[in-house]
């Protein structure tokens, strides 16, 4: 019952520091590869130097001759295990050691295992392969790349959304734009390197690996290894950055597990940053064409969004953000189409925020172009096109505080002081530009289980197999329990990141806080029910009181008129040391098999645009000031203000941190980040943090986050929308709009760099 949702005043939770904050900043939060492991052997990957063809021979003698080398796992050694199944749980169907076929540059051709990391590395570098090489297609515009419609081709993509007659509406519109945008290849570069440590005890396998999906990986790895999932444990208590990169399991995990079984010793493989570019997932490059028509009053009458995304040959990975962009404003007619371009590349994957970051970049850039074409203020243009219902299915929004976000952010930013005339604002040699854009992210949740204990000593213990990927979910799950059970946070402990815990869904799609807190809330409410029944029952300390009058605070059950009873005493009447409750949350609309699927590691997502009753999104508005040097064209972002509404905010500190990080990443996407692809070899060129640019402290100046209060009782029992992926949506478009305002140059291809502003 949503009515049970705790919705305190302002809907803002306390800004408590993260439970694991001190551990993380003092280096005591141990990443899986740092865990002491007795008798561990070290693995190093050898990878292909071609992007397309076959391995005809492998020369291993030089590698085997390196002192300390114990084993080399390569072709033939994986035959007894099953191939990965591409989907949400496994990153790619490419089974590198099952097949001598090479699908992409940097594909695994062997795993060397040695007594030391150094020996393994050296030996891996000495492996030579002979290839039957074919000319690869690198991506867009490469001969041989194949373009196919995403709809019907990819299980990840539901449909191209449409409404009304776009061609007629566009043809009749007095004001029109037709523009193309692009975003580059981007690679995950978390501080923590990717790693797998595999340990067998008899037939029981434990994997220590940073993971956003311990339950899903348990199931998929067991399937690949053809063993009972009950024999597999995935452990991942602390993670040094994930953002989607540790969501689906890669082929490496099973290879390391096989190596450890063969050797009869634990094997640890830490992937070099350079090799991660080819063996992990990444955000593929995207292209967009947007056509928009409006009437003279600025009402959008027609909107078409076509998107193209690069993927690998075997796997139809697609992000497809048109389900959100097609519903953003009150468009009139809508037409969308997403296409895949299959090339000789590794399979892409989720990267915060998978569909919205590139697709909303294109949409919001187009919105600014249209506002300019209409000579309207871009904020007012969005206000005029605020929808009462989304334009595809005509469903209401569960809540939509977009214009509140715009108004609060505009106010804090000082938008009113902006001179709309392009190139009109200066400070010495610096051209000043100001721009804004909308952030949107779908609100979903998935089935989730949690176990909670309340002990006679007043301690609370919470378990859920979710993942602390840096969002603060461990802390907010504790806060939910502390609040519902009336204890202070320092009495609460929270366990996560282990597949032996009650299952939680993959920590992706910004669902964790909503899903985990809804499950914890349910468990706590079951504890309250038991406690209250005992307190008011015959012989209980509050006998005769009514359930709905009761609350718990500071270890006491409080009744009407100041009557109270200690939790401790009630537990004693029950003759137990603790009340333990196990709860399973399932979202509204979940299928009858939803819980079974949760335990099997296949959680159903509900929310976003899928629900019958309403569409559910979190919103934000971001305002950016850029300064561009008149002479050098150097681009700076001295100021960024974002206001966000995301239902109940469990913890204003962790929420602010997520949104801040997102906006910083957004600045990086606007100005820095891009993987350069050598089109001759379909090879990534800048495979390290020296050449793969991300923002550093000096790039980020004044950054303000405003949390706009919002109550949404429809989204889930916790009232939480989730915001991990909201902050970086829209930022790049706001920067591009500000660059236009400063210079009159409309840069449609990210990242925006000096060279595009010269001439
Ligand atoms: Mo996110 S890209 O769903 O971890």
mmCIF file with all atom_site columns, N, CA and C and ligand atoms in Angstrom, residues 188 212 242-247 317 349-354 441 469 506-511 605 725, ligand 1:
data_model
loop_
_atom_site.group_PDB
_atom_site.id
_atom_site.type_symbol
_atom_site.label_atom_id
_atom_site.label_alt_id
_atom_site.label_comp_id
_atom_site.label_asym_id
_atom_site.label_entity_id
_atom_site.label_seq_id
_atom_site.pdbx_PDB_ins_code
_atom_site.Cartn_x
_atom_site.Cartn_y
_atom_site.Cartn_z
_atom_site.occupancy
_atom_site.B_iso_or_equiv
_atom_site.pdbx_formal_charge
_atom_site.auth_seq_id
_atom_site.auth_comp_id
_atom_site.auth_asym_id
_atom_site.auth_atom_id
_atom_site.pdbx_PDB_model_num
ATOM   1  N  N   . UNK A 1 188 ? 34.381 3.543  -20.390 1.00 0.00 ? 188 UNK A N   1
ATOM   2  C  CA  . UNK A 1 188 ? 34.393 3.512  -18.929 1.00 0.00 ? 188 UNK A CA  1
ATOM   3  C  C   . UNK A 1 188 ? 35.822 3.535  -18.424 1.00 0.00 ? 188 UNK A C   1
ATOM   4  N  N   . UNK A 1 212 ? 27.742 -5.052 -10.424 1.00 0.00 ? 212 UNK A N   1
ATOM   5  C  CA  . UNK A 1 212 ? 26.475 -4.378 -10.155 1.00 0.00 ? 212 UNK A CA  1
ATOM   6  C  C   . UNK A 1 212 ? 25.331 -5.376 -10.167 1.00 0.00 ? 212 UNK A C   1
ATOM   7  N  N   . UNK A 1 242 ? 31.421 2.335  -11.167 1.00 0.00 ? 242 UNK A N   1
ATOM   8  C  CA  . UNK A 1 242 ? 30.768 1.281  -11.962 1.00 0.00 ? 242 UNK A CA  1
ATOM   9  C  C   . UNK A 1 242 ? 30.066 1.896  -13.173 1.00 0.00 ? 242 UNK A C   1
ATOM   10 N  N   . UNK A 1 243 ? 28.986 2.645  -12.934 1.00 0.00 ? 243 UNK A N   1
ATOM   11 C  CA  . UNK A 1 243 ? 28.310 3.431  -13.981 1.00 0.00 ? 243 UNK A CA  1
ATOM   12 C  C   . UNK A 1 243 ? 27.817 2.594  -15.152 1.00 0.00 ? 243 UNK A C   1
ATOM   13 N  N   . UNK A 1 244 ? 27.581 1.307  -14.903 1.00 0.00 ? 244 UNK A N   1
ATOM   14 C  CA  . UNK A 1 244 ? 27.129 0.424  -15.977 1.00 0.00 ? 244 UNK A CA  1
ATOM   15 C  C   . UNK A 1 244 ? 28.222 -0.527 -16.439 1.00 0.00 ? 244 UNK A C   1
ATOM   16 N  N   . UNK A 1 245 ? 29.479 -0.175 -16.188 1.00 0.00 ? 245 UNK A N   1
ATOM   17 C  CA  . UNK A 1 245 ? 30.583 -0.997 -16.704 1.00 0.00 ? 245 UNK A CA  1
ATOM   18 C  C   . UNK A 1 245 ? 30.687 -2.330 -15.978 1.00 0.00 ? 245 UNK A C   1
ATOM   19 N  N   . UNK A 1 246 ? 30.105 -2.404 -14.770 1.00 0.00 ? 246 UNK A N   1
ATOM   20 C  CA  . UNK A 1 246 ? 30.178 -3.644 -14.003 1.00 0.00 ? 246 UNK A CA  1
ATOM   21 C  C   . UNK A 1 246 ? 28.787 -4.254 -13.882 1.00 0.00 ? 246 UNK A C   1
ATOM   22 N  N   . UNK A 1 247 ? 27.919 -3.881 -14.812 1.00 0.00 ? 247 UNK A N   1
ATOM   23 C  CA  . UNK A 1 247 ? 26.564 -4.425 -14.847 1.00 0.00 ? 247 UNK A CA  1
ATOM   24 C  C   . UNK A 1 247 ? 26.523 -5.805 -15.480 1.00 0.00 ? 247 UNK A C   1
ATOM   25 N  N   . UNK A 1 317 ? 23.256 -4.793 -29.387 1.00 0.00 ? 317 UNK A N   1
ATOM   26 C  CA  . UNK A 1 317 ? 23.140 -3.884 -28.241 1.00 0.00 ? 317 UNK A CA  1
ATOM   27 C  C   . UNK A 1 317 ? 22.587 -2.548 -28.735 1.00 0.00 ? 317 UNK A C   1
ATOM   28 N  N   . UNK A 1 349 ? 27.879 -1.371 -24.225 1.00 0.00 ? 349 UNK A N   1
ATOM   29 C  CA  . UNK A 1 349 ? 27.056 -1.694 -23.062 1.00 0.00 ? 349 UNK A CA  1
ATOM   30 C  C   . UNK A 1 349 ? 26.598 -0.430 -22.370 1.00 0.00 ? 349 UNK A C   1
ATOM   31 N  N   . UNK A 1 350 ? 26.006 -0.646 -21.219 1.00 0.00 ? 350 UNK A N   1
ATOM   32 C  CA  . UNK A 1 350 ? 25.427 0.468  -20.467 1.00 0.00 ? 350 UNK A CA  1
ATOM   33 C  C   . UNK A 1 350 ? 26.511 1.426  -19.987 1.00 0.00 ? 350 UNK A C   1
ATOM   34 N  N   . UNK A 1 351 ? 26.222 2.712  -20.091 1.00 0.00 ? 351 UNK A N   1
ATOM   35 C  CA  . UNK A 1 351 ? 27.120 3.729  -19.537 1.00 0.00 ? 351 UNK A CA  1
ATOM   36 C  C   . UNK A 1 351 ? 26.241 4.893  -19.122 1.00 0.00 ? 351 UNK A C   1
ATOM   37 N  N   . UNK A 1 352 ? 26.323 5.217  -17.871 1.00 0.00 ? 352 UNK A N   1
ATOM   38 C  CA  . UNK A 1 352 ? 25.449 6.234  -17.291 1.00 0.00 ? 352 UNK A CA  1
ATOM   39 C  C   . UNK A 1 352 ? 25.307 7.438  -18.202 1.00 0.00 ? 352 UNK A C   1
ATOM   40 N  N   . UNK A 1 353 ? 24.154 7.853  -18.655 1.00 0.00 ? 353 UNK A N   1
ATOM   41 C  CA  . UNK A 1 353 ? 22.839 7.253  -18.466 1.00 0.00 ? 353 UNK A CA  1
ATOM   42 C  C   . UNK A 1 353 ? 22.454 6.736  -19.836 1.00 0.00 ? 353 UNK A C   1
ATOM   43 N  N   . UNK A 1 354 ? 22.422 5.410  -20.024 1.00 0.00 ? 354 UNK A N   1
ATOM   44 C  CA  . UNK A 1 354 ? 22.585 4.853  -21.373 1.00 0.00 ? 354 UNK A CA  1
ATOM   45 C  C   . UNK A 1 354 ? 21.778 5.556  -22.478 1.00 0.00 ? 354 UNK A C   1
ATOM   46 N  N   . UNK A 1 441 ? 15.040 11.322 -16.578 1.00 0.00 ? 441 UNK A N   1
ATOM   47 C  CA  . UNK A 1 441 ? 15.426 9.915  -16.485 1.00 0.00 ? 441 UNK A CA  1
ATOM   48 C  C   . UNK A 1 441 ? 14.211 9.112  -16.036 1.00 0.00 ? 441 UNK A C   1
ATOM   49 N  N   . UNK A 1 469 ? 27.572 0.954  -5.322  1.00 0.00 ? 469 UNK A N   1
ATOM   50 C  CA  . UNK A 1 469 ? 28.438 1.352  -6.433  1.00 0.00 ? 469 UNK A CA  1
ATOM   51 C  C   . UNK A 1 469 ? 28.856 2.812  -6.303  1.00 0.00 ? 469 UNK A C   1
ATOM   52 N  N   . UNK A 1 506 ? 19.771 -5.984 -10.428 1.00 0.00 ? 506 UNK A N   1
ATOM   53 C  CA  . UNK A 1 506 ? 20.967 -5.316 -10.939 1.00 0.00 ? 506 UNK A CA  1
ATOM   54 C  C   . UNK A 1 506 ? 20.911 -3.843 -10.530 1.00 0.00 ? 506 UNK A C   1
ATOM   55 N  N   . UNK A 1 507 ? 22.050 -3.310 -10.093 1.00 0.00 ? 507 UNK A N   1
ATOM   56 C  CA  . UNK A 1 507 ? 22.090 -1.888 -9.731  1.00 0.00 ? 507 UNK A CA  1
ATOM   57 C  C   . UNK A 1 507 ? 22.331 -1.085 -11.000 1.00 0.00 ? 507 UNK A C   1
ATOM   58 N  N   . UNK A 1 508 ? 21.291 -0.933 -11.764 1.00 0.00 ? 508 UNK A N   1
ATOM   59 C  CA  . UNK A 1 508 ? 21.352 -0.171 -13.005 1.00 0.00 ? 508 UNK A CA  1
ATOM   60 C  C   . UNK A 1 508 ? 20.007 0.480  -13.231 1.00 0.00 ? 508 UNK A C   1
ATOM   61 N  N   . UNK A 1 509 ? 19.989 1.414  -14.141 1.00 0.00 ? 509 UNK A N   1
ATOM   62 C  CA  . UNK A 1 509 ? 18.725 2.071  -14.455 1.00 0.00 ? 509 UNK A CA  1
ATOM   63 C  C   . UNK A 1 509 ? 18.177 2.917  -13.311 1.00 0.00 ? 509 UNK A C   1
ATOM   64 N  N   . UNK A 1 510 ? 19.059 3.314  -12.392 1.00 0.00 ? 510 UNK A N   1
ATOM   65 C  CA  . UNK A 1 510 ? 18.654 4.173  -11.259 1.00 0.00 ? 510 UNK A CA  1
ATOM   66 C  C   . UNK A 1 510 ? 17.495 3.579  -10.464 1.00 0.00 ? 510 UNK A C   1
ATOM   67 N  N   . UNK A 1 511 ? 17.515 2.247  -10.269 1.00 0.00 ? 511 UNK A N   1
ATOM   68 C  CA  . UNK A 1 511 ? 16.398 1.610  -9.571  1.00 0.00 ? 511 UNK A CA  1
ATOM   69 C  C   . UNK A 1 511 ? 16.711 1.209  -8.142  1.00 0.00 ? 511 UNK A C   1
ATOM   70 N  N   . UNK A 1 605 ? 11.870 -4.956 -14.736 1.00 0.00 ? 605 UNK A N   1
ATOM   71 C  CA  . UNK A 1 605 ? 11.785 -3.523 -14.434 1.00 0.00 ? 605 UNK A CA  1
ATOM   72 C  C   . UNK A 1 605 ? 10.355 -3.045 -14.697 1.00 0.00 ? 605 UNK A C   1
ATOM   73 N  N   . UNK A 1 725 ? 21.277 8.571  -12.377 1.00 0.00 ? 725 UNK A N   1
ATOM   74 C  CA  . UNK A 1 725 ? 21.601 8.812  -13.784 1.00 0.00 ? 725 UNK A CA  1
ATOM   75 C  C   . UNK A 1 725 ? 20.962 10.081 -14.328 1.00 0.00 ? 725 UNK A C   1
HETATM 76 MO MO1 . LIG B 2 .   ? 23.645 2.249  -15.116 1.00 0.00 ? 1   LIG B MO1 1
HETATM 77 S  S1  . LIG B 2 .   ? 24.516 2.674  -16.909 1.00 0.00 ? 1   LIG B S1  1
HETATM 78 O  O1  . LIG B 2 .   ? 22.156 1.588  -15.529 1.00 0.00 ? 1   LIG B O1  1
HETATM 79 O  O2  . LIG B 2 .   ? 24.764 1.460  -14.191 1.00 0.00 ? 1   LIG B O2  1
#
